[in-house]
CSV table of C-alpha atoms in Angstrom, one decimal:
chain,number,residue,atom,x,y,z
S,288,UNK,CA,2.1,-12.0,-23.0
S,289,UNK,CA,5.6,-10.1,-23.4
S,290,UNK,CA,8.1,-10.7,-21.1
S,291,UNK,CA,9.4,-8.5,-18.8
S,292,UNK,CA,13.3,-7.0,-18.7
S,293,UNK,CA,15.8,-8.3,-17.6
S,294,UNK,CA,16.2,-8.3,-13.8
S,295,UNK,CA,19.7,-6.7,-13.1
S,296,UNK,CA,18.8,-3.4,-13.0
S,297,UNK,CA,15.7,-4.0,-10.7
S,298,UNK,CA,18.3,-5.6,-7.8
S,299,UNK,CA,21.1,-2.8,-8.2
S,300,UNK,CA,17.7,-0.5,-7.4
S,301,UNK,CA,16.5,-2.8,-4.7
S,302,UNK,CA,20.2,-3.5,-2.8
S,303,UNK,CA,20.1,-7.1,-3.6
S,304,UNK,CA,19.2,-9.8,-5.8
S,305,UNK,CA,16.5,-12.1,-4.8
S,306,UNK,CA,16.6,-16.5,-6.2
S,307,UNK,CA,14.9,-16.7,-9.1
S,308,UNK,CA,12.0,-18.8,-8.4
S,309,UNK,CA,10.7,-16.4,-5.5
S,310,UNK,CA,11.3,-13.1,-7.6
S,311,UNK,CA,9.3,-14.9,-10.5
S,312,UNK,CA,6.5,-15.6,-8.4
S,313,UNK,CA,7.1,-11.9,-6.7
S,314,UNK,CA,6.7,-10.5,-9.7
S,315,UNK,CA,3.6,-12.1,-11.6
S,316,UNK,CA,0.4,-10.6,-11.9
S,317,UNK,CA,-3.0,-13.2,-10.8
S,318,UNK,CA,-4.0,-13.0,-14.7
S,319,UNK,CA,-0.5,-15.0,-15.3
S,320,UNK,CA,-0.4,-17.3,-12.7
S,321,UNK,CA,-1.2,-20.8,-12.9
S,322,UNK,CA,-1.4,-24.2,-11.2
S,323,UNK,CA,2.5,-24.5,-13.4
S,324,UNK,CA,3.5,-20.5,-12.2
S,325,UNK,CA,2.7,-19.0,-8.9
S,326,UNK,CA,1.1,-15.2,-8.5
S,327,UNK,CA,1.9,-13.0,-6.1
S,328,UNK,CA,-1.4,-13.2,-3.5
S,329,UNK,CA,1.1,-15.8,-1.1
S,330,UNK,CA,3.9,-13.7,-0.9
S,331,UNK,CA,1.8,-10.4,-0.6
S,332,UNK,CA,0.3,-11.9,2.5
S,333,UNK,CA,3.6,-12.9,4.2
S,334,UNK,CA,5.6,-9.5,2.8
S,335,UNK,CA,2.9,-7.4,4.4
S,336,UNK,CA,3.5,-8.7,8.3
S,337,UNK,CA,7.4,-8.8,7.8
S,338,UNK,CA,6.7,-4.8,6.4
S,339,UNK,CA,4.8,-4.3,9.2
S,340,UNK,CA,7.1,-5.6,12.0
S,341,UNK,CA,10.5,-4.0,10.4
S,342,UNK,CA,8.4,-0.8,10.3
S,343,UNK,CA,6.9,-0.6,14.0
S,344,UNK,CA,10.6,-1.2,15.4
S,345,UNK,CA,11.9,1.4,13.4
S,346,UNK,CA,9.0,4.0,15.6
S,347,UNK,CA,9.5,2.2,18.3
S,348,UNK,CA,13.5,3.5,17.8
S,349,UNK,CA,13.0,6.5,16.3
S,350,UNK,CA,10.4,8.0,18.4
S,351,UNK,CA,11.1,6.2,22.3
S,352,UNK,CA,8.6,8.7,23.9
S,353,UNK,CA,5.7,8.5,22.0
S,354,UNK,CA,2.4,6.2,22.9
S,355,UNK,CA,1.0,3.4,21.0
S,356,UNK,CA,-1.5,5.9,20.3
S,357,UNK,CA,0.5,8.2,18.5
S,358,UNK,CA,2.3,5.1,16.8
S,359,UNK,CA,-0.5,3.6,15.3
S,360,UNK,CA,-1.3,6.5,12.7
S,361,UNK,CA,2.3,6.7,11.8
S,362,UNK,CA,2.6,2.8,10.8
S,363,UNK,CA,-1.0,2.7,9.4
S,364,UNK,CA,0.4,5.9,7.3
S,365,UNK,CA,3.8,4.2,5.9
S,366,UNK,CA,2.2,0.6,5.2
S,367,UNK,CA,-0.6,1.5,3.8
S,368,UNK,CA,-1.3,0.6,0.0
S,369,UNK,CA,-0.8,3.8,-1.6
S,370,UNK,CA,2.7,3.8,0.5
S,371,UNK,CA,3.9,0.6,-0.9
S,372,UNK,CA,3.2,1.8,-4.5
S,373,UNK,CA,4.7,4.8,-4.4
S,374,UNK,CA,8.2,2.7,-3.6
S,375,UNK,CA,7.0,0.2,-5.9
S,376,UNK,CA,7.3,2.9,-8.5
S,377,UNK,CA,10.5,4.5,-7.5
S,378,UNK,CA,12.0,0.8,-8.0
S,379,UNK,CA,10.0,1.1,-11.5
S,380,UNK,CA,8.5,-2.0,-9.9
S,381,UNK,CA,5.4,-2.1,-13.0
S,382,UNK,CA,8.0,-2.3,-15.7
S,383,UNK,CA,9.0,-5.9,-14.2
S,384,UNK,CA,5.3,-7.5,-13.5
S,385,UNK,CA,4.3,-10.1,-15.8
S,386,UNK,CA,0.9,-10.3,-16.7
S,387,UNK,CA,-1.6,-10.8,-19.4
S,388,UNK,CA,-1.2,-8.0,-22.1
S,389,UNK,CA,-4.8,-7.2,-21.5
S,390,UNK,CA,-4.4,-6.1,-18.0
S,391,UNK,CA,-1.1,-4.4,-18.7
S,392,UNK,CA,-3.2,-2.4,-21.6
S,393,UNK,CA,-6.0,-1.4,-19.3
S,394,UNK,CA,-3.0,0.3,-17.4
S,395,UNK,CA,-2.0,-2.7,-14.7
S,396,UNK,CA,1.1,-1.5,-14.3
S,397,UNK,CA,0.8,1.5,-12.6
S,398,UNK,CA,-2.3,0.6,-10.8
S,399,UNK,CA,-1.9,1.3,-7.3
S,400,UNK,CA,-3.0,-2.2,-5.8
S,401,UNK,CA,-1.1,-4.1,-8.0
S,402,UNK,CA,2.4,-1.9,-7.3
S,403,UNK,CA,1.5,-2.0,-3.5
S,404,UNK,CA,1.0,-5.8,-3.7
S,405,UNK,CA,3.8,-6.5,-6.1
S,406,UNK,CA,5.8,-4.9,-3.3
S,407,UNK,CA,4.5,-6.3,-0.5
S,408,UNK,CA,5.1,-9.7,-2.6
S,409,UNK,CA,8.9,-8.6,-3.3
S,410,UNK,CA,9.8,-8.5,0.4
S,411,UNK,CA,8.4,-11.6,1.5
S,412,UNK,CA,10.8,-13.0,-1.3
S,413,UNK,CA,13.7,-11.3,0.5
S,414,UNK,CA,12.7,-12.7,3.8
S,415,UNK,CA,12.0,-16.1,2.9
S,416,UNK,CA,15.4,-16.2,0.0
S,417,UNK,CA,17.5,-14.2,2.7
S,418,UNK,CA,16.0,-13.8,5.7
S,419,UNK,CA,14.9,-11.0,8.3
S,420,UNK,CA,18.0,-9.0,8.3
S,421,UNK,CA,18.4,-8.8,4.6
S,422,UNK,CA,14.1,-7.9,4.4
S,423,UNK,CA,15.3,-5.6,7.2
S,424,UNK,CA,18.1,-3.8,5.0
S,425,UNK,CA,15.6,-3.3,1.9
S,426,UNK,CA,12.7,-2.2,3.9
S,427,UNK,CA,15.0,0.5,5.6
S,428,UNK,CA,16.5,1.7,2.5
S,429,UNK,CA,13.4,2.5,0.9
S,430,UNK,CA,11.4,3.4,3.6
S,431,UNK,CA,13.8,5.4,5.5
S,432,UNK,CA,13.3,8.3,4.5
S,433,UNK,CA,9.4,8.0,4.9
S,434,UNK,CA,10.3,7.7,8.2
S,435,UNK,CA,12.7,10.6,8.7
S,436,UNK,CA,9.7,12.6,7.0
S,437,UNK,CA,7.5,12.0,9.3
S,438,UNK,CA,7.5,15.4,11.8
S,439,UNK,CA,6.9,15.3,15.5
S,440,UNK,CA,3.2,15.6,14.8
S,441,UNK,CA,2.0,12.2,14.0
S,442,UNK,CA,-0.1,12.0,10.3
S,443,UNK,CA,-3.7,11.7,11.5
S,444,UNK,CA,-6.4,9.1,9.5
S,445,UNK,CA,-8.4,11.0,7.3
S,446,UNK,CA,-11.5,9.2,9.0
S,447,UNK,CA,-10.7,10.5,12.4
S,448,UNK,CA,-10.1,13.5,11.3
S,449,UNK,CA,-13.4,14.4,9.7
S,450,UNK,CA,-14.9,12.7,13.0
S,451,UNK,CA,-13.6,15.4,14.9
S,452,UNK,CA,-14.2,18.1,12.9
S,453,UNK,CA,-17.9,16.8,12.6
S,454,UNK,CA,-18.6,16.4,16.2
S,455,UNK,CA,-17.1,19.4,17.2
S,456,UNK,CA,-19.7,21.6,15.2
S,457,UNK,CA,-22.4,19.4,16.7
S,458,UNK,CA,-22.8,17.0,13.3
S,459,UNK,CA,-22.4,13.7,14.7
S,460,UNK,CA,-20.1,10.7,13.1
S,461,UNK,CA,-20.0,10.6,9.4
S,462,UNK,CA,-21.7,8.1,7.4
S,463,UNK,CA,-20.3,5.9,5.0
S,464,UNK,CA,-21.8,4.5,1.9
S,465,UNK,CA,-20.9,2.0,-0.5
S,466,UNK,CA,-21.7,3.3,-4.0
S,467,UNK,CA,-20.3,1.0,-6.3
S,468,UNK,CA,-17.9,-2.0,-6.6
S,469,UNK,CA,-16.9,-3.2,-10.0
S,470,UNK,CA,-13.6,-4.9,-11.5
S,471,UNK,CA,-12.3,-8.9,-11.2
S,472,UNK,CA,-11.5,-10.3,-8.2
S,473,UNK,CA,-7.7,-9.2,-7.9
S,474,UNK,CA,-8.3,-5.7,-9.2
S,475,UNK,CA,-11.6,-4.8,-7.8
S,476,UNK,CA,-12.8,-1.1,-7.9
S,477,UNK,CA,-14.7,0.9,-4.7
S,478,UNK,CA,-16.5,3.7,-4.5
S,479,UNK,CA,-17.5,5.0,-1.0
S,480,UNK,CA,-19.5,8.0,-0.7
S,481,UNK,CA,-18.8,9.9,2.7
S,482,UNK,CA,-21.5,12.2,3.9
S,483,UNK,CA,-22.3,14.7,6.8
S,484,UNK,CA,-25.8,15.6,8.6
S,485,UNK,CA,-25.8,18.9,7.2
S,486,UNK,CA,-25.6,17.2,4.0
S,487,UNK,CA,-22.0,17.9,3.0
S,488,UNK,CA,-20.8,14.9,1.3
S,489,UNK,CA,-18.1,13.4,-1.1
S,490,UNK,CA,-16.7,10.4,-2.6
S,491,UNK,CA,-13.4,8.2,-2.8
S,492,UNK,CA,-12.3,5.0,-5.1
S,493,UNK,CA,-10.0,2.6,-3.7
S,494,UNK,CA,-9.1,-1.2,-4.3
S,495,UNK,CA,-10.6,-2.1,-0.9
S,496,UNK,CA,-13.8,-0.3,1.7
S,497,UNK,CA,-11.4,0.6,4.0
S,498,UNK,CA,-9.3,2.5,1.6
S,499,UNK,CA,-12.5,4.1,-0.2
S,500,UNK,CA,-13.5,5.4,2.5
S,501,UNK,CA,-10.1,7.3,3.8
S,502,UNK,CA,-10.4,8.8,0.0
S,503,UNK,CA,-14.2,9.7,0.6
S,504,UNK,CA,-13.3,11.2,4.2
S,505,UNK,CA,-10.0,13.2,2.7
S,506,UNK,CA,-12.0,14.2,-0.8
S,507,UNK,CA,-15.0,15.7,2.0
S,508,UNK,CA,-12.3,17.5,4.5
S,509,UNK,CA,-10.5,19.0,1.5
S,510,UNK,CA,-14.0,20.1,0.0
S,511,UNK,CA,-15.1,21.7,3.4
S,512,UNK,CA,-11.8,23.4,3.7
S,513,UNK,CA,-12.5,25.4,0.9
S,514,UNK,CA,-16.4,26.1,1.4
């Protein structure tokens, strides 16, 4: 298993440097953890609520008038997985993951649930090496202008979406199917198949149902845009 680079020019991308223990742990792939070297699953699940809060005070700031309504699809949209890879890749977040030279091979380190995790994992060690303000800082500076992006008309869920444009030419709800789900346990594979009463239909691949299913509903919407 080769070691990854040194971590210096990770924290001059991040804003800060994070105790070594926690960044270790932060920044290790499930198929190099051990009972004797922690993965990242722990601080994933912590870095995604401290995410999440910093996030839905920054709406709450940035947009006073709007309803929860409204403020749900705009968090859902800068949380999500695909979100949190996309700024685990600006921070070239995969170069810095340790884990077993198979994995990193089959192309771990620019799979999308592993970035967005890895992320996830690397601001729980802020937070817990830190604290809230200094999560608060590196959530901000990366996400910021993801927020500023954001126009007056909140992003809408793919799902909905389709739903609407369904029911509104008499079609009823989509249905969703579950095609396929392959891969191990940390990196598992989806593959949802989204499909309409008039028999319109298309699929998505994502690391979890929920997210397979926004890809099925987007790949459809996209394919009866152009029919």
């Amino acid at each position: 298993m080769a070691e990854p680079p040194a971590l210096d020019a990770l924290f001059a991308r991040l804003g800060r440097s994070v105790g070594r223990d926690l960044i270790d742990a932060a920044l290790t792939h499930p198929s190099a953890g051990g009972p004797a070297r922690p993965d990242y699953q722990r601080l994933e699940f912590l870095g995604d609520r401290v995410l999440m809060l910093v996030i839905a005070e920054a709406l709450l700031n940035r947009w006073p008038g709007e309803a929860e309504g409204k403020l749900a699809p705009r968090l859902n949209d800068l949380v999500r997985k695909e979100t949190c890879a996309a700024v685990a890749s600006d921070l070239n977040l995969g170069a810095h993951l340790r884990m077993e030279r198979s994995d990193s091979k089959a192309g771990g380190r620019k799979r999308l649930t592993t970035l967005g995790d890895a992320m996830e994992a690397v601001i729980a060690a802020v937070y817990l090496d830190a604290g809230f303000e200094a999560a608060r800082e590196v959530i901000l500076r990366h996400w910021g202008p993801r927020i500023a992006a954001q126009g007056s008309v909140a992003p809408q869920d793919p799902k909905s979406a389709l739903q609407e444009w369904a029911e509104g030419r008499g079609l009823g709800k989509p249905v969703y199917a579950l095609v396929s789900r392959d891969g191990p346990d940390h990196a598992p594979r989806f593959v949802i198949a989204a499909q309409l009463t008039n028999g319109a239909a298309a699929q998505g691949v994502a690391a979890s149902k929920r997210e397979a299913e926004k890809a099925a509903a987007a790949a459809l919407l996209e394919r009866l845009a152009h029919d």
